[in-house]
Coordinates of N, CA and C in Angstrom, one line a residue:
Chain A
X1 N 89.3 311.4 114.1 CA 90.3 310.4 114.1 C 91.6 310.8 113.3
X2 N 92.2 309.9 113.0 CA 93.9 310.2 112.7 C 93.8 308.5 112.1
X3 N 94.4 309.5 110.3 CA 94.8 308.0 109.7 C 95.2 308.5 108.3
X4 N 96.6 307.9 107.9 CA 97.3 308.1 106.7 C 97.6 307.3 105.4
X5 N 97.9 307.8 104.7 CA 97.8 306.8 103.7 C 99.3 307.1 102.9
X6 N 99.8 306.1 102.1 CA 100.7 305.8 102.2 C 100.8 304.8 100.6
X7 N 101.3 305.1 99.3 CA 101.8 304.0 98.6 C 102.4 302.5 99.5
X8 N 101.5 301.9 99.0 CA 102.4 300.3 99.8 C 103.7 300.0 99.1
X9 N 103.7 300.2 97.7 CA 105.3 299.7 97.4 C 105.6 300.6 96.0
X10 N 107.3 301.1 96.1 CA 107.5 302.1 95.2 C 108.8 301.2 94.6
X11 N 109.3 301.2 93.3 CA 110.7 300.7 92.7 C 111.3 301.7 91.8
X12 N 112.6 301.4 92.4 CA 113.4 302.9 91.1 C 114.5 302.1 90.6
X13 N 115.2 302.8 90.1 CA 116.5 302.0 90.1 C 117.8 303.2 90.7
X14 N 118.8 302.1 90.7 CA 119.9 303.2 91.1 C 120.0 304.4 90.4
X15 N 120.5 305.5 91.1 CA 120.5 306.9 91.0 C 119.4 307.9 90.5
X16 N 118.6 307.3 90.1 CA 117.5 308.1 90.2 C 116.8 308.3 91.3
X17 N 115.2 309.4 91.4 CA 114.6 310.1 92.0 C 113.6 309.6 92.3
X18 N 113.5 309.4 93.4 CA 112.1 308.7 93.6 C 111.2 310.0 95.2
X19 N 109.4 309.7 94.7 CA 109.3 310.1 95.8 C 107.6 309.5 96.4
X20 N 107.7 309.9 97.9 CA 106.9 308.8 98.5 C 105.9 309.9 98.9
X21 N 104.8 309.4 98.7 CA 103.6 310.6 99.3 C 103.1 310.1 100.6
X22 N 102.7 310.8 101.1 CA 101.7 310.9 102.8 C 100.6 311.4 102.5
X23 N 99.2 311.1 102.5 CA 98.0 311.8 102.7 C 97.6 311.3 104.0
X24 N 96.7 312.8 104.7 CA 96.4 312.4 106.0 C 95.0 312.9 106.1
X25 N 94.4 312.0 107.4 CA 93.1 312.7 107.4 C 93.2 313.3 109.0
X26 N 93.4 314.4 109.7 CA 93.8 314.6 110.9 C 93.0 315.9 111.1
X27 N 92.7 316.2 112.3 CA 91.9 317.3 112.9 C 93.1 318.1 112.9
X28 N 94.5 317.9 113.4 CA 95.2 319.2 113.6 C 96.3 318.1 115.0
X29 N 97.9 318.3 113.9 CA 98.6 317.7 114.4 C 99.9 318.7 114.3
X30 N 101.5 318.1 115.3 CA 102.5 319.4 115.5 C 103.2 319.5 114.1
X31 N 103.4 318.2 113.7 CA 104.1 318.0 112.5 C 104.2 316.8 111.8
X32 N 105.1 316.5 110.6 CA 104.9 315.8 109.9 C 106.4 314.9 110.1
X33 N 106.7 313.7 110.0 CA 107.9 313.4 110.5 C 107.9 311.5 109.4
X34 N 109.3 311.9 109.2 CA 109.8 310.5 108.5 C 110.7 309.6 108.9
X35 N 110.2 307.8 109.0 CA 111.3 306.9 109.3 C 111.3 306.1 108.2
X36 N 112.9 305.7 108.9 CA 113.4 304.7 107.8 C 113.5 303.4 108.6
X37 N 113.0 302.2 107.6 CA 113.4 301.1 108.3 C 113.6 299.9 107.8
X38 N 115.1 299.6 107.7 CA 115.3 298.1 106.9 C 114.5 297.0 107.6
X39 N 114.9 296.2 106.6 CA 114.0 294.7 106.9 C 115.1 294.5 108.6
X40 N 114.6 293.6 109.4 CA 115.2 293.4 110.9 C 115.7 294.4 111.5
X41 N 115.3 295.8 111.3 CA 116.2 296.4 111.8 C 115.2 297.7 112.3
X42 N 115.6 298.7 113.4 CA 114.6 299.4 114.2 C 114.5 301.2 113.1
X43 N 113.2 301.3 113.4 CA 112.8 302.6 112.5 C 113.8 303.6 113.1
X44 N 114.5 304.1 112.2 CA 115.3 305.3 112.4 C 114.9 306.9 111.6
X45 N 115.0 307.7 112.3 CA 114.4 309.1 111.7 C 115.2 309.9 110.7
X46 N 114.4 310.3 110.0 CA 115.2 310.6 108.8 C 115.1 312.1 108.7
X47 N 113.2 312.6 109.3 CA 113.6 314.4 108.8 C 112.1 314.6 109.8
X48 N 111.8 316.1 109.3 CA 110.4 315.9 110.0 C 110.4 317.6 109.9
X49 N 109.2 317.8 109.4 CA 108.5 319.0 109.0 C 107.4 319.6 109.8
X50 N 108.0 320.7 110.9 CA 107.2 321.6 111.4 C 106.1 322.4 111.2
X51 N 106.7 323.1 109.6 CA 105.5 324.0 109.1 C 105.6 324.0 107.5
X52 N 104.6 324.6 106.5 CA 105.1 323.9 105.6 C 106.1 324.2 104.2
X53 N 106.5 323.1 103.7 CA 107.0 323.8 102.9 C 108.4 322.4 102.9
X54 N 109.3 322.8 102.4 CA 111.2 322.0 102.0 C 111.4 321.6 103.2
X55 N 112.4 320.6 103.7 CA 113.4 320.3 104.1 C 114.5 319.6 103.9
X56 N 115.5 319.9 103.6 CA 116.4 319.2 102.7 C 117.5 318.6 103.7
X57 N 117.8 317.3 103.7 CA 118.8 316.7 104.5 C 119.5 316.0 104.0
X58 N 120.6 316.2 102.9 CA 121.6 315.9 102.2 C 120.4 315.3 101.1
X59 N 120.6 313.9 100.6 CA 120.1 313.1 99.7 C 118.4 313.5 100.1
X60 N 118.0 313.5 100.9 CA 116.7 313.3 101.2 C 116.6 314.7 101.7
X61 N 114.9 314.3 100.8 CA 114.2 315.9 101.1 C 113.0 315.8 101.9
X62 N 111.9 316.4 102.3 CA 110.6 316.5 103.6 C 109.8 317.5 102.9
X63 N 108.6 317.1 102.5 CA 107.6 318.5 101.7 C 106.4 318.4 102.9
X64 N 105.6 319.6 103.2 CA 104.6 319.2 103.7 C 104.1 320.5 103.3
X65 N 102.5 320.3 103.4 CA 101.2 321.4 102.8 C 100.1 320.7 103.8
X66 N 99.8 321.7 105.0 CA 99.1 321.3 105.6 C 97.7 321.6 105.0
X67 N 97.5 322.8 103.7 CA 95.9 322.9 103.1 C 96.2 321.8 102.0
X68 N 96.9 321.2 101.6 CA 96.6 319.9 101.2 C 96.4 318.7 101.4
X69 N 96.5 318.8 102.9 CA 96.4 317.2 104.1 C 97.6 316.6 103.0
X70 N 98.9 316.9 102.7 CA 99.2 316.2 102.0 C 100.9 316.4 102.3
X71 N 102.1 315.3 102.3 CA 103.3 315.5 102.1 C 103.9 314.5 101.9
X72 N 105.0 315.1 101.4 CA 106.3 313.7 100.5 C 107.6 313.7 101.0
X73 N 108.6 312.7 100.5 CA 110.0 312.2 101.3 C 110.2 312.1 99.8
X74 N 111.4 312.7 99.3 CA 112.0 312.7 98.0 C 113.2 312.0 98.6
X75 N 113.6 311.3 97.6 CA 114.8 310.5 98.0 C 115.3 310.5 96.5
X76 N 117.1 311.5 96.2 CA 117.4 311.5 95.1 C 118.8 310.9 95.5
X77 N 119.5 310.4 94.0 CA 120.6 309.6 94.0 C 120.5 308.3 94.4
X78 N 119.3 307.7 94.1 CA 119.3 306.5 95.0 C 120.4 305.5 95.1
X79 N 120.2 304.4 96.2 CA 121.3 304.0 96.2 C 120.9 302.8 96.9
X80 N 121.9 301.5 96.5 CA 120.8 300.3 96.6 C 120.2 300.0 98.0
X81 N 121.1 300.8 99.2 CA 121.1 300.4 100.8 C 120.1 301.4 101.2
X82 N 119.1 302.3 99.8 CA 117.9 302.8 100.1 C 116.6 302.1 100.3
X83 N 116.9 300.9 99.9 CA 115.8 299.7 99.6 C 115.2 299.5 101.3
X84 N 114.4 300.1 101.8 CA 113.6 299.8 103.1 C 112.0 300.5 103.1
X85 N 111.7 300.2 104.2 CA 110.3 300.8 104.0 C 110.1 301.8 104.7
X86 N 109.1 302.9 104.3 CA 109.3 304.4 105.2 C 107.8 304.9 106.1
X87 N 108.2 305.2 106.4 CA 107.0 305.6 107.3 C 106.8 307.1 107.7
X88 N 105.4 307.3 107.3 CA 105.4 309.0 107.7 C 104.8 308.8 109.1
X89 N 104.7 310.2 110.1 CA 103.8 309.6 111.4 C 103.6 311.2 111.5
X90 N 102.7 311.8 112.6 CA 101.9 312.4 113.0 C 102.4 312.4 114.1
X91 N 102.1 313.5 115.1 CA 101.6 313.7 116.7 C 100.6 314.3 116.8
X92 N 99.3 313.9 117.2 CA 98.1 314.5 117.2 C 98.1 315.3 118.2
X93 N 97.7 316.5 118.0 CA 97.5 317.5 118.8 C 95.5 317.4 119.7
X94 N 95.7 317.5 120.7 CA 94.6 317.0 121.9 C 94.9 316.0 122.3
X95 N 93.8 315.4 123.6 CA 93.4 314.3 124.1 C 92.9 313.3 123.0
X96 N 94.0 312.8 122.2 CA 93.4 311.4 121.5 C 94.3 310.4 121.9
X97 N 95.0 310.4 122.6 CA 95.5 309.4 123.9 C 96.5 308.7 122.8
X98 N 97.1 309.3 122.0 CA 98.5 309.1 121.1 C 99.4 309.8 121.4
X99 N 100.7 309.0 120.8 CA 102.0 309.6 121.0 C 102.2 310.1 119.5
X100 N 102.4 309.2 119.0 CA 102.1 309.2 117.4 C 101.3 308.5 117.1
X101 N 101.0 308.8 115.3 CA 100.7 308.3 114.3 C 100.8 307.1 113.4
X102 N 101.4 306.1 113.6 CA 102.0 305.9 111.6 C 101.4 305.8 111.1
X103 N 101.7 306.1 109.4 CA 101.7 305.5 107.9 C 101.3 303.9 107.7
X104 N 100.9 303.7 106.7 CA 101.3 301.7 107.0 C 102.5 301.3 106.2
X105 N 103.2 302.4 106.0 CA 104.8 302.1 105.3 C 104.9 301.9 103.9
X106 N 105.4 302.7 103.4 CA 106.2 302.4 101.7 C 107.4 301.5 101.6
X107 N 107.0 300.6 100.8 CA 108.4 299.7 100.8 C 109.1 300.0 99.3
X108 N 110.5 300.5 99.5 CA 111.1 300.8 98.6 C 112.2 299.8 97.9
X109 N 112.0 299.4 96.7 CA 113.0 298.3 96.1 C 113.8 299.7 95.2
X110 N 115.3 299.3 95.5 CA 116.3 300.3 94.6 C 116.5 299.0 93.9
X111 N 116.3 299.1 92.3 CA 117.3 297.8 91.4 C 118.5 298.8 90.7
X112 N 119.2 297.5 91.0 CA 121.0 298.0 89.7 C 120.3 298.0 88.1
Chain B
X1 N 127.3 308.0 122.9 CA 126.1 308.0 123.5 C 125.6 306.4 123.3
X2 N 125.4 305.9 124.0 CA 124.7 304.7 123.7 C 123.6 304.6 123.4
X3 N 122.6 303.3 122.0 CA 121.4 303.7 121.8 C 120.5 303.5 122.7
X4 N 119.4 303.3 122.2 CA 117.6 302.3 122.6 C 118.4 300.9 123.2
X5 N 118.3 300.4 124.6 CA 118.6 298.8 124.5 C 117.6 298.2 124.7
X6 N 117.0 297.0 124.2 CA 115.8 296.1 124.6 C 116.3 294.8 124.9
X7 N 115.4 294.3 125.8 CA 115.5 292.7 126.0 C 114.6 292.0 126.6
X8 N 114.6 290.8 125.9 CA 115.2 290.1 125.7 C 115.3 290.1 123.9
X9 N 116.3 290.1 123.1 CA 115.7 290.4 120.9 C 114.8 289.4 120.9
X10 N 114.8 288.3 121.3 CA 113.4 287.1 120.6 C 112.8 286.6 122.1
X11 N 111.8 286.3 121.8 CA 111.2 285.6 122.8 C 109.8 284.7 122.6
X12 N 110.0 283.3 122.9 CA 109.1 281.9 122.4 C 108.0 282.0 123.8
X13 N 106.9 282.0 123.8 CA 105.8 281.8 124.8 C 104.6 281.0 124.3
X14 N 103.9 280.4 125.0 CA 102.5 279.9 124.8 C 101.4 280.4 125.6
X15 N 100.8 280.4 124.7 CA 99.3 280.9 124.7 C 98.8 281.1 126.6
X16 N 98.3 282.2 127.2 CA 98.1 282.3 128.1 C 99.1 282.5 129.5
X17 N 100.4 282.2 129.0 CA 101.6 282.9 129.2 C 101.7 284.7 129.9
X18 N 102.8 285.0 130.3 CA 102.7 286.3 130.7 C 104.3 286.9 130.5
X19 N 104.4 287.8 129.6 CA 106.0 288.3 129.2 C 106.0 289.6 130.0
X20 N 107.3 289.6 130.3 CA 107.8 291.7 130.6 C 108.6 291.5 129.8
X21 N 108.9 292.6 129.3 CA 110.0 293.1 127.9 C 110.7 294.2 128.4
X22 N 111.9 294.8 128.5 CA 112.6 295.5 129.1 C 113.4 296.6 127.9
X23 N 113.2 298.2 128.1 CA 113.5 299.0 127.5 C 114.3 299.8 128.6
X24 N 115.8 300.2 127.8 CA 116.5 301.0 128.6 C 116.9 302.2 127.7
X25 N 116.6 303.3 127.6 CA 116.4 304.6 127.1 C 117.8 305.4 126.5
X26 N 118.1 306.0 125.8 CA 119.7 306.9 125.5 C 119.7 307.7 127.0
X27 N 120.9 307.5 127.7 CA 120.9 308.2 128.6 C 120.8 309.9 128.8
X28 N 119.8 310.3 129.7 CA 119.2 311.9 129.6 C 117.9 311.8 129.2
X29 N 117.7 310.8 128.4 CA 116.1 310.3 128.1 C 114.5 310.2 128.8
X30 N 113.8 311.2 129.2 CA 112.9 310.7 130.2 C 111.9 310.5 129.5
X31 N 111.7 309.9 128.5 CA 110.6 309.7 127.6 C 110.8 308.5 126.6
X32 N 109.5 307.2 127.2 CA 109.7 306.4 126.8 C 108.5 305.8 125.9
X33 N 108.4 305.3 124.5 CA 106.7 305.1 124.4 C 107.7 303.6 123.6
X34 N 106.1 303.0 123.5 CA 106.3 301.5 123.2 C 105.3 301.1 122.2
X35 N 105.6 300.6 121.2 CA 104.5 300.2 119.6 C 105.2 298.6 119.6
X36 N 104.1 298.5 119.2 CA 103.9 297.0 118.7 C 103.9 297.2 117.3
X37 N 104.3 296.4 116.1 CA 104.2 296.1 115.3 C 104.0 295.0 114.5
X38 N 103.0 294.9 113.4 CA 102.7 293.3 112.7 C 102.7 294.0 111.3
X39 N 102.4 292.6 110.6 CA 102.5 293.3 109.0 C 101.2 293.2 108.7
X40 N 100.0 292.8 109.5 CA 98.6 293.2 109.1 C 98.4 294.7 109.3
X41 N 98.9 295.4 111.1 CA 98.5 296.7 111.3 C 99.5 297.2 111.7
X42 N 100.7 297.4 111.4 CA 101.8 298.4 111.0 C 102.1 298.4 112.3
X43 N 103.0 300.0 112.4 CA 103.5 300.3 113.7 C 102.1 301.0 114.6
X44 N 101.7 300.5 115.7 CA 100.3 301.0 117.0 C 101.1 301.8 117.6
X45 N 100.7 302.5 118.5 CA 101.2 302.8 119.9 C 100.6 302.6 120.9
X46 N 101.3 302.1 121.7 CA 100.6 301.3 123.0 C 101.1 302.1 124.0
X47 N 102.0 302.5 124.5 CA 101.7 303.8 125.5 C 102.9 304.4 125.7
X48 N 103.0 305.8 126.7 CA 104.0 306.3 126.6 C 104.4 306.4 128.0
X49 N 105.8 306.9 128.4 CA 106.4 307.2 130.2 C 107.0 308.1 130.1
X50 N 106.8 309.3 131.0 CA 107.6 310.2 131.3 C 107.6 310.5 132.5
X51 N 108.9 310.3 133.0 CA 109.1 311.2 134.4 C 108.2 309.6 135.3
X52 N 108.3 308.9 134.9 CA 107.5 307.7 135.6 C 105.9 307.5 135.9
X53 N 105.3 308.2 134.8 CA 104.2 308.0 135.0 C 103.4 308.3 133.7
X54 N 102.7 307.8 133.7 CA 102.1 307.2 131.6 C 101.2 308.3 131.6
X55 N 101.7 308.8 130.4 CA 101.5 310.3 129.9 C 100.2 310.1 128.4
X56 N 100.4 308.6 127.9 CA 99.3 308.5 126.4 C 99.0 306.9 126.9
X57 N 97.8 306.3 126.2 CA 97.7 305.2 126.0 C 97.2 305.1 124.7
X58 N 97.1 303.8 124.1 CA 97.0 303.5 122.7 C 95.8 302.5 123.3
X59 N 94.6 302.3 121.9 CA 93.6 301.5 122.0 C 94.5 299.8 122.1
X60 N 94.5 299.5 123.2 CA 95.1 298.0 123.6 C 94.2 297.9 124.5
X61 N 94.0 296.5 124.9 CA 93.3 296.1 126.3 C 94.0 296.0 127.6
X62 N 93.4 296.0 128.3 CA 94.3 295.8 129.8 C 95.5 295.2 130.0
X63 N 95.1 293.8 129.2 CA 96.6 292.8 128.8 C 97.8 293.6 129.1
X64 N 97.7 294.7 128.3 CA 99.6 295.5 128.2 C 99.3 296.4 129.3
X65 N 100.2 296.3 129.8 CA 100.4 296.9 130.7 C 102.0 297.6 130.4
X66 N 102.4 298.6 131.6 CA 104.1 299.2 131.4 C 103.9 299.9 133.0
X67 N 105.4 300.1 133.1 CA 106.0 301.0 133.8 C 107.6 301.9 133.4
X68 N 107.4 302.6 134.4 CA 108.7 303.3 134.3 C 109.2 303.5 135.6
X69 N 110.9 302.9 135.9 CA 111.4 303.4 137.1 C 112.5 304.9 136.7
X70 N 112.6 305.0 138.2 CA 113.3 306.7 138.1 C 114.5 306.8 137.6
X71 N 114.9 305.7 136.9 CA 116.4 305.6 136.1 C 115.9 306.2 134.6
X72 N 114.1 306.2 134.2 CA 113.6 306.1 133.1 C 113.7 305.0 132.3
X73 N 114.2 303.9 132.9 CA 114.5 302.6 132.6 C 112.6 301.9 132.6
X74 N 111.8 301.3 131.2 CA 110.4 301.0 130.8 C 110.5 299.9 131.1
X75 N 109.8 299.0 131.5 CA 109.5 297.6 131.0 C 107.6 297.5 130.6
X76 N 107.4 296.8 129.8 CA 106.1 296.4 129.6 C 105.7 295.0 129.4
X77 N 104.8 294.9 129.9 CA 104.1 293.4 130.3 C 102.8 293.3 129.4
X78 N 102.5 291.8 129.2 CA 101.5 291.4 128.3 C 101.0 289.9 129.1
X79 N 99.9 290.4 129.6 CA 99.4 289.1 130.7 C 98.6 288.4 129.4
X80 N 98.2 286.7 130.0 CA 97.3 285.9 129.2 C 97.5 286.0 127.6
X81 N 98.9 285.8 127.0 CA 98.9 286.1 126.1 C 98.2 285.4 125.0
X82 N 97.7 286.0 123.9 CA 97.4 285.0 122.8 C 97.9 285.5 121.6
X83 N 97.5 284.6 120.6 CA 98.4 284.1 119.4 C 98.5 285.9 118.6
X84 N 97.5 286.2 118.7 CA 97.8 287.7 118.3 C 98.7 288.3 118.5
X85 N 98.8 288.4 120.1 CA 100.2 289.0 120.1 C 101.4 289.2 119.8
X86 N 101.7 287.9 119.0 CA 103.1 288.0 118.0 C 103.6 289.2 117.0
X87 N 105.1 289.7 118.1 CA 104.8 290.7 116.8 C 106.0 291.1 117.3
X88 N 106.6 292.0 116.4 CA 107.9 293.0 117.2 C 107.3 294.5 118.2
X89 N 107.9 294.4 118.9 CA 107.6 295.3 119.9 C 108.8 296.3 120.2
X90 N 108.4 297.6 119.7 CA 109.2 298.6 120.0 C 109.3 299.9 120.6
X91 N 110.7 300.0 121.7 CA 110.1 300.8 122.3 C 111.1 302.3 121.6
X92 N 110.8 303.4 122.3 CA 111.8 304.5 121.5 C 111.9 305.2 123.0
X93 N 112.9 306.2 122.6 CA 113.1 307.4 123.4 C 113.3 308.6 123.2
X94 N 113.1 309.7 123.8 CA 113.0 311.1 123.2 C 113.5 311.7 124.6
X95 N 114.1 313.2 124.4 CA 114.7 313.6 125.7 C 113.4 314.2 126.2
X96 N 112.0 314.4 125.5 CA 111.0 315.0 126.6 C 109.5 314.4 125.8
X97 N 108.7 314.6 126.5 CA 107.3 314.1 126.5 C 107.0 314.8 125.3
X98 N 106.5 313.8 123.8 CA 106.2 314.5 122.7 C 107.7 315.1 121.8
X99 N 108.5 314.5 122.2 CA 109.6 315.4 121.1 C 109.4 314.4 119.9
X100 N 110.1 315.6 118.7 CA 109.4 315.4 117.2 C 110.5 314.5 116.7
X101 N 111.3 313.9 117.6 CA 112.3 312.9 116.9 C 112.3 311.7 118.2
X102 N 111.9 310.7 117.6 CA 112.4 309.3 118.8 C 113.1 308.4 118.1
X103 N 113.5 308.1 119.0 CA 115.5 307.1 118.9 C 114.7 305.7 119.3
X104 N 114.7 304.5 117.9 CA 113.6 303.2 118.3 C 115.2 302.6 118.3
X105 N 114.6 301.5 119.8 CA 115.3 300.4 120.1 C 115.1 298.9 119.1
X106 N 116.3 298.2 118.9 CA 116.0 297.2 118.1 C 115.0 296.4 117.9
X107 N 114.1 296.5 118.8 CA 112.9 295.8 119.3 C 112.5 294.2 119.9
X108 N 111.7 293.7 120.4 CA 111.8 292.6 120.9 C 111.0 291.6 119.8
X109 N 111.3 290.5 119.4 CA 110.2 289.6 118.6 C 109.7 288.6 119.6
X110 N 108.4 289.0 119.8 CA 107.6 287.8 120.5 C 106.7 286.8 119.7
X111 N 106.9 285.7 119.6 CA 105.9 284.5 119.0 C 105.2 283.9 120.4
X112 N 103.8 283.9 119.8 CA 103.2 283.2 120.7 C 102.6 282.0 119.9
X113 N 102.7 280.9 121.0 CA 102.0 279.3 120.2 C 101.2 278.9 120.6

């Protein structure tokens, strides 16, 4: 099976560093991938990690270690319009009749 | 480029009711998959379209159903609805079956009574 875990709720304050972990339990998936998503509003993609190791996309970074079933979404400088919840997700590799994955979401409060 | 469009954004139904919910794709898009979401069990996937013909399904029951016409324009249906089904429903798009980035549409909020 295929199933992730996810802090349910992280708080920083402005401009500091915050970062969100993913553990996964998966036979063997393409990659690791991250959304963002304010309250009413639709999950938008933020980065997504092939093989492992950094990916840096300006403010926001992508770690993944696939011998640690394990990866993170570093989010530095924060900033208060970072306040939403994130989602890591999966594509399982085989017949397990998914597209993706998700996370059950980290909800991020940025305070002044 | 224009995004994800969905419609109808909200939609009121009663119990035993039957909805289609309409997803129209980023144009060049042949890849369409559709999640439900609640805040008991997160974002599901309930199935996917490519090229017009359903490529994954997600543990749902018969109730959901989808298609895709050759515009790659989705709709998905939910016969006999019940109270469970309340939820936002989202669909996304990707230029091909399985790409590692999908473009989600505003989604639809269905309440059922």
């Amino acid at each position: 099976g295929q199933s992730l875990e996810q802090p349910s709720e992280v708080t920083a304050v402005e401009g500091a560093i915050v970062q969100i972990n993913c553990t996964y339990q998966t036979s063997g998936f393409y990659g690791l991938s991250w959304y963002q998503q304010h309250d009413g509003g639709a999950p938008t993609f933020l980065s997504y990690n092939a093989l492992d190791g950094l990916e840096e996309t300006g403010r926001f970074s992508s770690f993944l270690s696939r011998s640690d079933s394990y990866g993170y979404l570093l989010l530095q400088e924060l900033q208060m319009k970072d306040s939403a919840s994130y989602f890591c997700a999966v594509r399982p590799r085989g017949n397990y009749g998914q597209n993706f994955v998700f996370g059950p979401g980290t909800r991020l409060s940025v305070l002044p | 480029k224009a995004g994800v469009t969905q419609t109808p954004r909200y939609l009121i139904k009663t119990r035993g009711q039957q909805v289609t919910l309409s997803c129209s794709p980023i144009s060049g898009h042949r890849s369409v998959s559709w999640y439900q979401q609640t805040p008991g069990q997160g974002l599901q996937f309930l199935f996917e379209y490519f090229s017009e013909t359903q490529r994954n399904k997600g543990n749902f029951p018969g109730r959901f159903s989808g298609r895709q016409f050759s515009n790659s324009r989705s709709e998905m249906n939910v016969s006999t609805l019940e109270l469970g089904d309340s939820a936002l429903y989202l669909c996304a798009s990707s230029p091909a079956s399985g790409g590692n980035e999908q473009f989600f549409g505003p989604g639809t909020r269905l309440t059922v009574l």
